[in-house]
mmCIF file of C-alpha atoms and ligand atoms in Angstrom:
data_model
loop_
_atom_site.group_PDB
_atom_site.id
_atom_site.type_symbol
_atom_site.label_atom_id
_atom_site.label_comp_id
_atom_site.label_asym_id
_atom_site.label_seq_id
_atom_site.Cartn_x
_atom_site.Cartn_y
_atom_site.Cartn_z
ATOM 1 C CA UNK A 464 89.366 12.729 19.600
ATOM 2 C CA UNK A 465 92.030 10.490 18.747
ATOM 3 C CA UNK A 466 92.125 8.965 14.965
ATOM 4 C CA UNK A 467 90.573 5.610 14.763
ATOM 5 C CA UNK A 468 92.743 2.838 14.925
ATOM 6 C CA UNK A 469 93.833 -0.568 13.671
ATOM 7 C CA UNK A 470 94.300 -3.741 15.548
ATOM 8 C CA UNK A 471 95.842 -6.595 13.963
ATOM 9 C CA UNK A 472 95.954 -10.105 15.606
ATOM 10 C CA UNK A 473 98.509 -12.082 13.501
ATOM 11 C CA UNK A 474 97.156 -15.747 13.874
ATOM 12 C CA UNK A 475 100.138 -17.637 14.738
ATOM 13 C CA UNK A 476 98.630 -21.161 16.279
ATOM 14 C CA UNK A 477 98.622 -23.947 12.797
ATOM 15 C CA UNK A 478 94.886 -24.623 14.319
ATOM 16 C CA UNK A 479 92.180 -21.964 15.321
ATOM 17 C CA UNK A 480 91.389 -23.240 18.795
ATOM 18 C CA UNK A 481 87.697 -22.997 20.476
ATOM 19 C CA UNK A 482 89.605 -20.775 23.025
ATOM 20 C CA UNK A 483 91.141 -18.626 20.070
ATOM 21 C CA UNK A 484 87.356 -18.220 18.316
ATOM 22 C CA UNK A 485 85.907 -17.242 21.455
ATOM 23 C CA UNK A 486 88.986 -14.644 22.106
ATOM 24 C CA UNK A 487 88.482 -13.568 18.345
ATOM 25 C CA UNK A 488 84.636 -13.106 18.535
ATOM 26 C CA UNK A 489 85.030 -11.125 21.282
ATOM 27 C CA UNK A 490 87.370 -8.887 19.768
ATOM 28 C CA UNK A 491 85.229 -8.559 16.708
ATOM 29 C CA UNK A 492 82.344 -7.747 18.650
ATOM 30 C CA UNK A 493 84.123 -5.261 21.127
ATOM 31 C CA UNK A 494 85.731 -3.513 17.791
ATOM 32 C CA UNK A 495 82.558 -2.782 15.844
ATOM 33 C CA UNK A 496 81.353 -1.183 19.099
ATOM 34 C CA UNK A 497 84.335 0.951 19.343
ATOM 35 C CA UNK A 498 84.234 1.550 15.787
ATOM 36 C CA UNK A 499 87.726 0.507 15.063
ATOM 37 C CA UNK A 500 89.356 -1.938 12.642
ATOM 38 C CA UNK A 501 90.095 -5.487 13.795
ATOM 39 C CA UNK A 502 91.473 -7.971 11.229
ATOM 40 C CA UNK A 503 92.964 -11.544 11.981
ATOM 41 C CA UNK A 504 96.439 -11.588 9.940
ATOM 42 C CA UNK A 505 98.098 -14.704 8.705
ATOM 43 C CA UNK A 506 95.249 -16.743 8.194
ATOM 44 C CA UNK A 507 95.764 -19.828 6.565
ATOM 45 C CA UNK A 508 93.498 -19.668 3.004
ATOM 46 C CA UNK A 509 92.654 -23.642 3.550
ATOM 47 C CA UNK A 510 91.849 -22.849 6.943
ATOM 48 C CA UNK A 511 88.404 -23.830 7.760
ATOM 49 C CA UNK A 512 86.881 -20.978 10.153
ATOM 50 C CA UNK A 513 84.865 -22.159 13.100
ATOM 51 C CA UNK A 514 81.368 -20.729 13.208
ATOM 52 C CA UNK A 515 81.202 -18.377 15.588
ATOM 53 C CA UNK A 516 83.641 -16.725 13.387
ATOM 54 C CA UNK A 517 82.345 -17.441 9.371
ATOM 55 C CA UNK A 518 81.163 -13.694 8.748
ATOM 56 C CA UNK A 519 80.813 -12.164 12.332
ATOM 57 C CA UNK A 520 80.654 -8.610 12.461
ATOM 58 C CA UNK A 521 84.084 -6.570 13.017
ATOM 59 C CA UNK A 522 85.717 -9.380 11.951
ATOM 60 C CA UNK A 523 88.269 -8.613 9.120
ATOM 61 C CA UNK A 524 90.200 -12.108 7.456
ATOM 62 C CA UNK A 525 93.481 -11.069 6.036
ATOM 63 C CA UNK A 526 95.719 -14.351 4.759
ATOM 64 C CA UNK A 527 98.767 -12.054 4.245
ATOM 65 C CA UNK A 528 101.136 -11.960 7.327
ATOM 66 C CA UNK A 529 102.168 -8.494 8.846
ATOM 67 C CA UNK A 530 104.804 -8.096 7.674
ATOM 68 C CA UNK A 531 104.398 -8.202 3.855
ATOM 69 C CA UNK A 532 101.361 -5.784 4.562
ATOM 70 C CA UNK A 533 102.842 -2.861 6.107
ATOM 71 C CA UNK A 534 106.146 -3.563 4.476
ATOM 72 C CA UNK A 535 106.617 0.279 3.742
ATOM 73 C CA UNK A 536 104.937 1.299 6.439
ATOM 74 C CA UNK A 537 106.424 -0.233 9.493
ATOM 75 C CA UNK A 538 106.946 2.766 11.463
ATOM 76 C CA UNK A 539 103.538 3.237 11.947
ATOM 77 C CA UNK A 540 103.099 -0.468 13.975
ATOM 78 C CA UNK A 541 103.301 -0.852 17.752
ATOM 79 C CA UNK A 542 103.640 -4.726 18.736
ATOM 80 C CA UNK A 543 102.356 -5.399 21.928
ATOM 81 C CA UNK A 544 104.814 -7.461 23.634
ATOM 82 C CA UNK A 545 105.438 -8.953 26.927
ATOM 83 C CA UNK A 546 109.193 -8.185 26.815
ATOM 84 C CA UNK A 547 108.956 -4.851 25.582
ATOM 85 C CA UNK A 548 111.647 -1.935 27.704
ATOM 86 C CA UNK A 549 108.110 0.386 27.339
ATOM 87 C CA UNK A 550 104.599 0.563 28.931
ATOM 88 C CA UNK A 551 102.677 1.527 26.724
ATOM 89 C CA UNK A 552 100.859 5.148 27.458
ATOM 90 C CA UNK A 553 98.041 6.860 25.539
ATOM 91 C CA UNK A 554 101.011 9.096 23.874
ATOM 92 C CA UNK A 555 101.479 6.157 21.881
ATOM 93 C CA UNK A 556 97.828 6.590 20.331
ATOM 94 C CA UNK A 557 99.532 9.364 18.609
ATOM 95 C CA UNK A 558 102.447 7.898 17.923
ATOM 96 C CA UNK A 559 101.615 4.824 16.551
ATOM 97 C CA UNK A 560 98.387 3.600 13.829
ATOM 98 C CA UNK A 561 98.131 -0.286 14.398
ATOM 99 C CA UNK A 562 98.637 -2.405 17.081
ATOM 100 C CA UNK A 563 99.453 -5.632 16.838
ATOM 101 C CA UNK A 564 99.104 -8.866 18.967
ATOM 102 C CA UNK A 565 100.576 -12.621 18.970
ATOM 103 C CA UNK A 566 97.282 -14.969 17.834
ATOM 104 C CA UNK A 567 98.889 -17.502 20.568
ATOM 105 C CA UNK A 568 97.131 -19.185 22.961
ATOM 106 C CA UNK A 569 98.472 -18.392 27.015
ATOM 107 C CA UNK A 570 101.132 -20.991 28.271
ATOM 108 C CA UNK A 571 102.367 -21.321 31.934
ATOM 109 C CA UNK A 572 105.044 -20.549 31.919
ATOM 110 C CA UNK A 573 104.928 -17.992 29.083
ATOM 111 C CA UNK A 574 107.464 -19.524 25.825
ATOM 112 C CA UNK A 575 107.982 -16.124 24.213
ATOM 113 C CA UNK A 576 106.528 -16.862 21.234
ATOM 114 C CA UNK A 577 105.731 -12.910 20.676
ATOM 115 C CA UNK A 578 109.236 -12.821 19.594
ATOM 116 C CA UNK A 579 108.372 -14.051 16.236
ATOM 117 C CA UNK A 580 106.987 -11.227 15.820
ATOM 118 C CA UNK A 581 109.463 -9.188 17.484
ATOM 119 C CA UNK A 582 111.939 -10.223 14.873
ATOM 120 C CA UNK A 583 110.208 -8.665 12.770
ATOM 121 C CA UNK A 584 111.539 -5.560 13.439
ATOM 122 C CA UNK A 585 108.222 -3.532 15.051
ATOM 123 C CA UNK A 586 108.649 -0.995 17.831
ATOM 124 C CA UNK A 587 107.214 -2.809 21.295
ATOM 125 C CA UNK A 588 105.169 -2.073 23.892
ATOM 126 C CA UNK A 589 104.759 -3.717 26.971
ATOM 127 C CA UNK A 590 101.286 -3.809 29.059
ATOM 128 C CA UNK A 591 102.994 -4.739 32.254
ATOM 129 C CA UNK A 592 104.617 -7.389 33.394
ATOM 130 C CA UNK A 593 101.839 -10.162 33.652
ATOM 131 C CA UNK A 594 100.373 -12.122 30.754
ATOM 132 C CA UNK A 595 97.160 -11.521 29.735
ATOM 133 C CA UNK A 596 95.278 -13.302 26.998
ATOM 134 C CA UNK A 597 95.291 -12.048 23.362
ATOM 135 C CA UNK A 598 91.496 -10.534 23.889
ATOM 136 C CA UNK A 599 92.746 -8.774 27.702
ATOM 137 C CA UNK A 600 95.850 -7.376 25.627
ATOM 138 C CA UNK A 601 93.378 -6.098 23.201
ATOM 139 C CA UNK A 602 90.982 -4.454 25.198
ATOM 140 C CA UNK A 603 93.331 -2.918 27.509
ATOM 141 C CA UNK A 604 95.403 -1.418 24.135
ATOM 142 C CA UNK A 605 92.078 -0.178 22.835
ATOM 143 C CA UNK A 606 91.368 1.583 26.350
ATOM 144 C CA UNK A 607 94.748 3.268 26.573
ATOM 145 C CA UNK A 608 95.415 4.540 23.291
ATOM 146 C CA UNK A 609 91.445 4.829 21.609
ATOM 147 C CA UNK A 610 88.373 7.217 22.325
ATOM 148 C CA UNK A 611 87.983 10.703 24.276
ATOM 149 C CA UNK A 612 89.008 9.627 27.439
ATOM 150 C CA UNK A 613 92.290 7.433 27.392
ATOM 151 C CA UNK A 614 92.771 5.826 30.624
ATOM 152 C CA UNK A 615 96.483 5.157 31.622
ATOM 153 C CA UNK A 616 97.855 1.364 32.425
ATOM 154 C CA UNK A 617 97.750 2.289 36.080
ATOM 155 C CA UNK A 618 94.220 3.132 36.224
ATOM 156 C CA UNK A 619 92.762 0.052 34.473
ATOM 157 C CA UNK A 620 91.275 -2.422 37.190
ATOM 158 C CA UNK A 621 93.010 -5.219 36.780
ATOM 159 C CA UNK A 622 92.613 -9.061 38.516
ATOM 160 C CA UNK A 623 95.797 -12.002 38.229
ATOM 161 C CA UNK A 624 94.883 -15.700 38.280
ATOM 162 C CA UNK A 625 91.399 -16.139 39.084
ATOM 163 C CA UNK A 626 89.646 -18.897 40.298
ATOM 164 C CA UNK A 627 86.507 -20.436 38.621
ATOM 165 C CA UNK A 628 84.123 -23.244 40.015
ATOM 166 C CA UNK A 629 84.012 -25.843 37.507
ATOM 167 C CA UNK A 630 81.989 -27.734 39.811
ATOM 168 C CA UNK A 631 80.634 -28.733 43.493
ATOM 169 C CA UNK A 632 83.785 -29.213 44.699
ATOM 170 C CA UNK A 633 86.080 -27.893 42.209
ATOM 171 C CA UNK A 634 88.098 -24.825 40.760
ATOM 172 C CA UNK A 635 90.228 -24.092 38.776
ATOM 173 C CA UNK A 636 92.748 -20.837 38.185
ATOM 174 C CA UNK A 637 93.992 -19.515 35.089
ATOM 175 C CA UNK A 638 97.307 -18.168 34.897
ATOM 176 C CA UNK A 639 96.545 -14.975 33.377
ATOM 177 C CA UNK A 640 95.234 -11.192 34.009
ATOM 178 C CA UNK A 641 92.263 -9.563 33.213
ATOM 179 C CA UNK A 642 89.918 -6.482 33.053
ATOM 180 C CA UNK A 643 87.538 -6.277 35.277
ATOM 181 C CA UNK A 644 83.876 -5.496 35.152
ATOM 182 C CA UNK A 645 82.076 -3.191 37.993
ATOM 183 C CA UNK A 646 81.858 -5.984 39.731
ATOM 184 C CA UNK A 647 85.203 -6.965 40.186
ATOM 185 C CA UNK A 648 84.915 -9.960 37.871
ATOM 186 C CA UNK A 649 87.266 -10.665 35.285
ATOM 187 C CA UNK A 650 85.957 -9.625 31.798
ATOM 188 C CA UNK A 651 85.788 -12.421 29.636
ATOM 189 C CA UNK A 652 84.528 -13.849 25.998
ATOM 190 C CA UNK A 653 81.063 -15.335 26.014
ATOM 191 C CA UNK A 654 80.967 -19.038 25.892
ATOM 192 C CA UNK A 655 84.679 -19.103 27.990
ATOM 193 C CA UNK A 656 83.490 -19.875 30.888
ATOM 194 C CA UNK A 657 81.731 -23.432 29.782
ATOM 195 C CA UNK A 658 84.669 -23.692 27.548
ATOM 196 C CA UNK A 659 86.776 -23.791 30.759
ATOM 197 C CA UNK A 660 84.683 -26.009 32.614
ATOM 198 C CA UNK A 661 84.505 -28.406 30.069
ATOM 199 C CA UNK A 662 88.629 -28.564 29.386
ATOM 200 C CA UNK A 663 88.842 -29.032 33.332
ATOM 201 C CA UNK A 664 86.723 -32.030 33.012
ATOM 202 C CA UNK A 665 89.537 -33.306 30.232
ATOM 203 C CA UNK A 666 92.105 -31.600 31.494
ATOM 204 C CA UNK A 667 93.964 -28.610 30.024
ATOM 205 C CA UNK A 668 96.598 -30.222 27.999
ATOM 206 C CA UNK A 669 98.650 -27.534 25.995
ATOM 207 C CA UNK A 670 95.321 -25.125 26.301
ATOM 208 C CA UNK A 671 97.119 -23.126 28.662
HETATM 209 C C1 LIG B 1320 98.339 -14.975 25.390
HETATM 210 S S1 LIG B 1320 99.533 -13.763 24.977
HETATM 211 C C2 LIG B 1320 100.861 -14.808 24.509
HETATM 212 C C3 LIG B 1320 101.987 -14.679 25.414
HETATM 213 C C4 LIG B 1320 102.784 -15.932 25.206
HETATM 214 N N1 LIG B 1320 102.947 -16.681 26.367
HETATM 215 C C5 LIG B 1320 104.032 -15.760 24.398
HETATM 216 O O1 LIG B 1320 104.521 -16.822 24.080
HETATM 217 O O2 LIG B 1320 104.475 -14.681 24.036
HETATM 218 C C6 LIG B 1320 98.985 -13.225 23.366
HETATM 219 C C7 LIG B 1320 99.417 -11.843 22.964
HETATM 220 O O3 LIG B 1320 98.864 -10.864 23.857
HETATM 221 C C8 LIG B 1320 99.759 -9.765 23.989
HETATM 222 N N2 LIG B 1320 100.120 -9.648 25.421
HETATM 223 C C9 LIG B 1320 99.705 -10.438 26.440
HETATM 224 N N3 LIG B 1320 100.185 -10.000 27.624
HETATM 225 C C10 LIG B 1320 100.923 -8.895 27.357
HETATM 226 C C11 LIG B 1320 101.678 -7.977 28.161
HETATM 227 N N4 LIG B 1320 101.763 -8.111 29.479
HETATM 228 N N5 LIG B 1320 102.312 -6.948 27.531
HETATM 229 C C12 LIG B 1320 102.227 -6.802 26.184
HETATM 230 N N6 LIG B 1320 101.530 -7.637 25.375
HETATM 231 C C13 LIG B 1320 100.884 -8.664 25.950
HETATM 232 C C14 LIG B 1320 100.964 -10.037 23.094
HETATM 233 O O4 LIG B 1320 100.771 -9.402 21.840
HETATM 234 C C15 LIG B 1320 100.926 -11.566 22.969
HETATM 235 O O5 LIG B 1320 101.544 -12.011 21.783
#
């Protein structure tokens, strides 16, 4: 069995979000299961955590970026990055320690802002050429490179832009891809759903 591994969202919004606590949670949650290490880089020391997050499981708070933490040991972190040459394959579980994520909420059309930490200098990895949100990107990393039975980008079920009621009469599709469950539905945080519905009634701004 593969070594247990590190994942490392570096929290790169100024705000946390609703939609960024529920992606976090779920991480958290999905991590302790796994029994690997998830901690939320970059975190602001004033910043006020929402409660879904204050203490939750799985969840570890680190306020130092990245970069200053595996300064000497860079080598050893894969950034998962949407403009990444590479898929990355469960060879890179061997390869590679920690994997690390932008903290950035989705935007259609995507703005690249993975490239901050790009310039970093870590080796990337690309998990094909849709966006997903941070909590897909996770989950999907965790299932190709972590555990006794690594299953290979190709095999993961995946769905693009589905469609949610939000009411009688309407839905409403976000832009991104996700896992999906036996069912065929898209594997999501717990709470996102109402969180959706209720940004549709206000409309989705910059939440995107
Ligand atoms: C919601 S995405 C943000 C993408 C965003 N539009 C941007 O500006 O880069 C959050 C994080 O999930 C990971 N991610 C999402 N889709 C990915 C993909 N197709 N390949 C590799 N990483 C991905 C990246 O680490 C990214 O920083």
């Amino acid at each position: 069995m593969s070594k247990s591994k590190t994942f490392i969202v570096e929290h790169l919004d100024p705000e946390l979000e609703e939609w960024s606590s529920l992606e976090y949670a779920a991480i958290a949650s999905e991590s302790q299961s796994a029994g690997v290490s998830f901690f939320l880089s970059s975190v602001p020391p004033a910043l006020k955590l929402p409660e879904n997050l204050a203490g939750v499981q799985g969840l570890q708070i680190e306020h130092r970026g990245v970069e200053e933490i595996y300064h000497d040991k860079k080598a050893s972190v894969c950034l998962l990055d949407p403009a990444a040459k590479e898929e990355l394959s469960p060879e890179d579980g061997d390869r590679f320690d920690v994997f690390l994520f932008g903290g950035i909420l989705g935007d259609d059309p995507p703005r690249d802002r993975t490239s901050e930490l790009r310039k970093k200098g870590f080796e990337g990895r690309r998990l094909g050429p849709v966006q997903m949100t941070t909590d897909t990107a996770v989950r999907v990393t965790r299932m190709i490179v972590q555990g006794r039975k690594p299953v290979p980008l190709d095999k993961i079920p995946f769905v693009d832009n589905p469609e949610f009621k939000v009411d009688d009469h309407e839905s409403t599709e976000m832009p991104f891809r996700y896992v999906t469950d036996g069912k065929g539905n898209p594997v999501m945080p717990a709470g996102m759903l109402d969180l959706i519905k209720k940004d549709s009634e206000r409309g989705f701004g910059d939440l995107l």
